[in-house]
Coordinates of C-alpha atoms in Angstrom, one line a residue:
M63 CA 42.8 16.8 56.5
M64 CA 39.9 14.5 57.6
P65 CA 36.5 15.8 56.5
E66 CA 34.0 16.6 59.2
L67 CA 30.6 14.9 59.4
P68 CA 28.0 17.7 59.3
L69 CA 25.4 17.0 62.1
D70 CA 22.4 17.9 59.9
Q71 CA 23.5 15.3 57.4
V72 CA 24.1 12.7 60.1
R73 CA 20.7 13.3 61.7
T74 CA 19.1 13.1 58.3
L75 CA 20.6 9.7 57.6
L76 CA 19.3 8.5 60.9
A77 CA 15.9 9.7 60.2
V78 CA 15.8 7.9 56.8
V79 CA 16.8 4.7 58.5
D80 CA 14.3 5.0 61.3
E81 CA 11.4 6.2 59.1
G82 CA 12.2 3.7 56.3
T83 CA 11.8 6.1 53.3
F84 CA 13.1 9.5 52.2
D85 CA 9.5 10.8 52.1
A86 CA 8.8 9.7 55.6
A87 CA 12.1 11.2 56.8
A88 CA 11.3 14.5 55.1
A89 CA 7.9 14.6 56.9
A90 CA 9.6 13.8 60.3
L91 CA 12.2 16.5 59.7
H92 CA 9.8 19.1 58.2
V93 CA 11.9 19.5 55.1
T94 CA 11.4 18.4 51.5
P95 CA 12.2 14.9 50.2
S96 CA 14.7 16.6 47.8
A97 CA 16.5 18.2 50.8
V98 CA 16.7 14.8 52.5
S99 CA 18.1 13.2 49.3
Q100 CA 20.7 16.0 48.9
R101 CA 21.9 15.7 52.5
V102 CA 22.3 11.9 52.2
K103 CA 24.2 12.2 48.9
A104 CA 26.4 14.9 50.4
L105 CA 27.2 12.7 53.4
E106 CA 28.0 9.8 51.0
Q107 CA 30.4 12.1 49.1
R108 CA 32.1 13.2 52.3
T109 CA 32.6 9.7 53.5
G110 CA 33.4 8.2 50.1
R111 CA 31.0 5.3 50.9
V112 CA 27.6 4.2 49.9
L113 CA 25.6 4.5 53.2
L114 CA 22.1 3.3 52.2
V115 CA 20.6 0.5 50.2
R116 CA 17.8 2.2 48.5
T117 CA 15.1 -0.5 49.0
K118 CA 11.7 -0.1 50.7
P119 CA 12.3 0.2 53.5
V120 CA 15.8 1.5 53.1
R121 CA 18.6 -0.1 55.1
P122 CA 22.1 1.0 56.0
T123 CA 25.1 -0.6 54.4
E124 CA 27.9 -1.7 56.7
S125 CA 29.4 1.8 56.4
G126 CA 26.0 3.3 57.0
E127 CA 25.6 1.3 60.2
V128 CA 28.8 3.0 61.6
V129 CA 27.2 6.5 60.9
V130 CA 23.8 5.4 62.3
R131 CA 25.5 4.2 65.5
F132 CA 27.4 7.5 65.7
A133 CA 24.1 9.4 65.2
R134 CA 22.3 7.6 68.0
Q135 CA 25.3 8.0 70.4
L136 CA 25.4 11.7 69.5
A137 CA 21.6 12.0 70.2
R138 CA 22.1 10.2 73.6
L139 CA 24.9 12.6 74.6
E140 CA 22.9 15.6 73.6
R141 CA 19.9 14.5 75.7
D142 CA 22.1 13.8 78.7
A143 CA 23.8 17.2 78.3
R144 CA 20.4 18.9 78.0
A145 CA 19.2 17.1 81.2
E146 CA 22.3 18.1 83.2
L147 CA 21.8 21.7 82.0
G148 CA 18.1 21.7 83.0
M149 CA 17.1 22.2 79.3
S150 CA 15.0 19.1 79.0
G151 CA 11.3 19.7 78.3
D152 CA 8.9 19.2 81.1
G153 CA 8.4 15.5 81.6
E154 CA 10.6 14.6 78.7
P155 CA 11.9 11.0 79.5
T156 CA 15.2 9.5 78.7
R157 CA 14.8 6.6 76.3
V158 CA 17.0 3.5 76.7
S159 CA 16.9 0.9 73.9
I160 CA 18.0 -2.7 74.8
A161 CA 18.1 -5.9 72.9
V162 CA 17.4 -9.0 75.1
N163 CA 16.8 -12.6 74.5
A164 CA 13.3 -14.0 75.2
D165 CA 14.3 -16.4 78.1
S166 CA 16.0 -13.6 80.0
L167 CA 13.1 -11.3 79.3
S168 CA 10.6 -13.9 80.7
T169 CA 12.7 -14.7 83.8
W170 CA 15.0 -12.1 85.3
F171 CA 15.5 -9.1 83.1
L172 CA 12.2 -7.2 83.8
G173 CA 13.0 -7.4 87.5
A174 CA 16.4 -5.9 86.8
I175 CA 15.1 -2.8 85.1
T176 CA 12.6 -2.2 87.8
R177 CA 15.6 -1.5 90.1
V178 CA 16.8 1.4 87.9
P179 CA 16.0 4.8 89.6
Q180 CA 13.2 6.6 87.8
E181 CA 14.4 10.1 88.5
P182 CA 14.8 11.5 86.0
A183 CA 12.2 9.6 84.1
L184 CA 13.3 6.7 81.9
C185 CA 11.5 5.0 79.0
F186 CA 12.7 1.5 78.1
E187 CA 12.5 0.2 74.5
L188 CA 13.1 -3.5 74.6
R189 CA 13.8 -5.5 71.4
R190 CA 13.4 -9.3 71.8
E191 CA 16.0 -11.3 69.8
D192 CA 17.9 -14.5 70.2
E193 CA 21.0 -14.1 72.4
T194 CA 23.2 -15.1 69.4
R195 CA 21.8 -12.2 67.4
T196 CA 21.3 -9.3 69.9
A197 CA 24.8 -8.1 69.3
A198 CA 23.9 -7.5 65.6
L199 CA 21.3 -5.0 66.7
L200 CA 23.9 -3.2 68.7
R201 CA 26.3 -3.3 65.8
E202 CA 23.7 -1.8 63.5
G203 CA 23.0 1.0 66.0
L204 CA 19.5 0.0 66.6
V205 CA 20.0 -0.4 70.4
M206 CA 22.3 1.1 73.0
A207 CA 22.9 -2.1 74.9
A208 CA 22.3 -5.8 74.6
V209 CA 22.2 -9.1 76.6
T210 CA 24.2 -11.4 74.3
S211 CA 26.0 -14.7 74.2
S212 CA 28.9 -13.0 72.4
P213 CA 32.0 -12.1 74.6
D214 CA 33.6 -10.2 71.7
P215 CA 32.8 -6.5 72.0
V216 CA 31.1 -4.7 69.2
A217 CA 33.1 -1.8 67.9
G218 CA 32.7 1.1 70.3
C219 CA 31.2 -1.1 73.1
S220 CA 32.2 -2.5 76.4
V221 CA 31.5 -6.0 77.7
R222 CA 30.7 -7.4 81.2
A223 CA 30.0 -11.0 82.0
L224 CA 26.6 -11.6 83.5
G225 CA 26.6 -15.3 84.2
R226 CA 25.3 -18.6 82.7
M227 CA 21.7 -19.4 81.9
R228 CA 21.2 -23.1 82.5
Y229 CA 18.8 -25.2 80.4
L230 CA 17.4 -28.7 81.2
A231 CA 16.2 -31.2 78.6
A232 CA 12.7 -32.0 79.7
A233 CA 9.4 -33.5 78.6
S234 CA 6.0 -34.3 80.1
P235 CA 5.9 -37.7 81.9
A236 CA 3.3 -39.0 79.3
F237 CA 5.5 -37.8 76.4
A238 CA 8.6 -39.4 77.9
E239 CA 6.9 -42.7 78.4
K240 CA 5.5 -42.8 74.8
H241 CA 8.5 -41.5 72.9
L242 CA 11.7 -41.6 74.9
G243 CA 13.2 -45.1 75.4
E244 CA 16.8 -46.1 75.4
P245 CA 19.3 -45.1 74.1
L246 CA 18.2 -41.5 74.7
R247 CA 20.2 -40.0 71.8
D248 CA 18.4 -42.2 69.3
A249 CA 15.0 -41.5 70.9
L250 CA 15.5 -37.8 70.8
A251 CA 16.6 -37.9 67.2
N252 CA 13.1 -39.2 66.3
A253 CA 10.8 -37.8 68.9
P254 CA 8.8 -34.6 68.3
V255 CA 10.8 -31.6 69.4
M256 CA 10.0 -28.0 70.4
A257 CA 12.0 -25.0 69.0
F258 CA 11.6 -21.3 69.5
D259 CA 11.8 -20.5 65.8
R260 CA 13.6 -21.8 62.7
R261 CA 16.9 -20.4 63.8
D262 CA 16.8 -22.1 67.2
D263 CA 19.6 -24.6 67.2
L264 CA 19.7 -25.4 71.0
Q265 CA 17.9 -28.7 70.8
D266 CA 19.8 -29.9 67.7
A267 CA 23.1 -29.0 69.4
F268 CA 22.0 -31.0 72.5
V269 CA 21.3 -34.1 70.5
R270 CA 24.6 -33.7 68.6
R271 CA 26.4 -33.5 71.9
L272 CA 24.8 -36.8 73.0
G273 CA 25.8 -38.3 69.7
R274 CA 29.3 -36.9 69.8
G275 CA 28.7 -34.6 66.8
R276 CA 26.4 -36.8 64.8
G277 CA 22.9 -35.8 63.6
G278 CA 20.4 -33.6 65.3
A279 CA 16.9 -33.5 66.7
S280 CA 13.9 -34.9 64.8
P281 CA 12.5 -33.1 61.7
V282 CA 9.1 -33.4 63.5
R283 CA 9.3 -30.1 65.3
H284 CA 6.9 -27.4 66.6
F285 CA 7.8 -23.7 66.6
V286 CA 6.6 -21.6 69.5
P287 CA 8.2 -18.1 69.5
T288 CA 7.6 -17.1 73.2
S289 CA 9.4 -18.3 76.3
E290 CA 6.2 -18.9 78.2
G291 CA 4.5 -20.6 75.3
F292 CA 7.5 -22.9 74.7
V293 CA 7.4 -24.1 78.3
E294 CA 3.6 -24.6 78.2
A295 CA 4.0 -26.6 75.0
V296 CA 6.6 -28.9 76.5
T297 CA 4.5 -29.4 79.6
A298 CA 1.4 -30.2 77.5
G299 CA 3.3 -33.0 75.8
L300 CA 3.6 -31.4 72.3
G301 CA 7.4 -32.2 72.2
W302 CA 10.5 -32.3 74.3
G303 CA 12.7 -29.2 74.7
L304 CA 15.4 -27.4 76.6
V305 CA 13.7 -25.4 79.3
P306 CA 15.4 -22.7 81.4
E307 CA 16.2 -24.1 84.8
V308 CA 14.4 -21.3 86.6
Q309 CA 11.2 -22.1 84.7
A310 CA 11.7 -25.9 85.0
D311 CA 12.3 -26.2 88.7
R312 CA 8.8 -25.9 90.0
L313 CA 7.4 -28.0 87.1
L314 CA 9.9 -30.8 87.9
R315 CA 9.1 -30.7 91.6
E316 CA 5.3 -30.9 90.9
G317 CA 5.8 -33.8 88.4
C318 CA 4.6 -31.8 85.4
L319 CA 7.9 -32.4 83.7
V320 CA 10.7 -35.0 83.9
S321 CA 14.3 -34.3 83.4
L322 CA 15.7 -36.3 80.5
A323 CA 19.4 -36.0 81.2
P324 CA 20.0 -34.5 84.7
D325 CA 23.8 -34.8 84.2
R326 CA 23.7 -33.1 80.8
A327 CA 22.5 -29.5 81.5
V328 CA 23.3 -26.9 78.9
D329 CA 24.8 -23.6 80.1
V330 CA 24.6 -20.5 77.9
P331 CA 27.0 -17.7 78.9
L332 CA 25.4 -14.2 78.8
Y333 CA 27.2 -10.9 78.5
W334 CA 26.1 -7.2 78.8
Q335 CA 27.4 -5.1 75.9
Q336 CA 26.7 -1.3 75.8
W337 CA 28.0 1.8 74.1
K338 CA 31.1 3.4 75.6
L339 CA 29.3 6.6 76.6
D340 CA 29.5 8.6 79.7
S341 CA 25.7 8.4 80.1
P342 CA 24.3 8.4 83.6
A343 CA 21.1 6.7 82.4
L344 CA 23.0 3.9 80.7
A345 CA 25.3 3.4 83.6
A346 CA 22.4 3.1 86.0
V347 CA 20.7 0.5 83.8
A348 CA 24.0 -1.5 83.5
D349 CA 24.5 -1.6 87.3
A350 CA 21.0 -2.8 87.8
V351 CA 21.3 -5.5 85.1
V352 CA 24.6 -6.8 86.4
T353 CA 23.3 -7.0 90.0
A354 CA 20.2 -8.8 89.0
A355 CA 22.0 -11.2 86.8
A356 CA 24.4 -12.1 89.6
E357 CA 21.4 -13.2 91.6
A358 CA 19.5 -15.0 88.9
L359 CA 22.2 -16.7 86.8
R360 CA 24.9 -19.2 87.6

């Protein structure tokens, strides 16, 4: 017979992960640290798995992520049920946590969530992460939904295609005149380049595409970890970079930027992944996001 997962133990594990330590979780739950430790150990015995890596802060193992995700989904269902039964506290909002990439956040996503009905009240907790890594936050149970470049559904999640975000290789006119001669592939391999952070591979992939798989962008690169700052840095002539089309259009028309390869746009497909829960709040957010994406993306 399959053992049950006691709810107090599941909630305790979630508290430990969220608070970072057993002592902090004990304070949040108004119990002793010993009680927290005993509940986590009892849950590990029931599942036959190690659920936490006892570091500071603690972090869930792969098995622990499954239980954490279950705990968050359970809490979401409980809040929805309380709201439908009229048991929510006065003014108690429904919190929706979403992982979203910086370029979507800076261009179309905020407009999407403003369309979500605010009755009952919602609170959004947005976590900014690269579109290639937002699904990991969903897998770890840290968010309820994500804008991601992965079409493969995270366990327990559904997937809907949103569209393609187009990027244009661009630079300031002065930068292009100084650094970017012909052939373009060789020039880009040596010219200063912009990147979002050290894990941003978009510019390197673009250069490899021009060179049929060879090389990458120049090692002379500047890291600017905001979407707006990235565009401003390219416009200021700090380096060349791939700029979202929606941000580049006006700058190209005004002559602040020049397109380096108009026929070589880069399209990044985006998807909406969310928990498979019958949650009115999550369904309303999903509908608003899908509608806004259809208008903003290709």
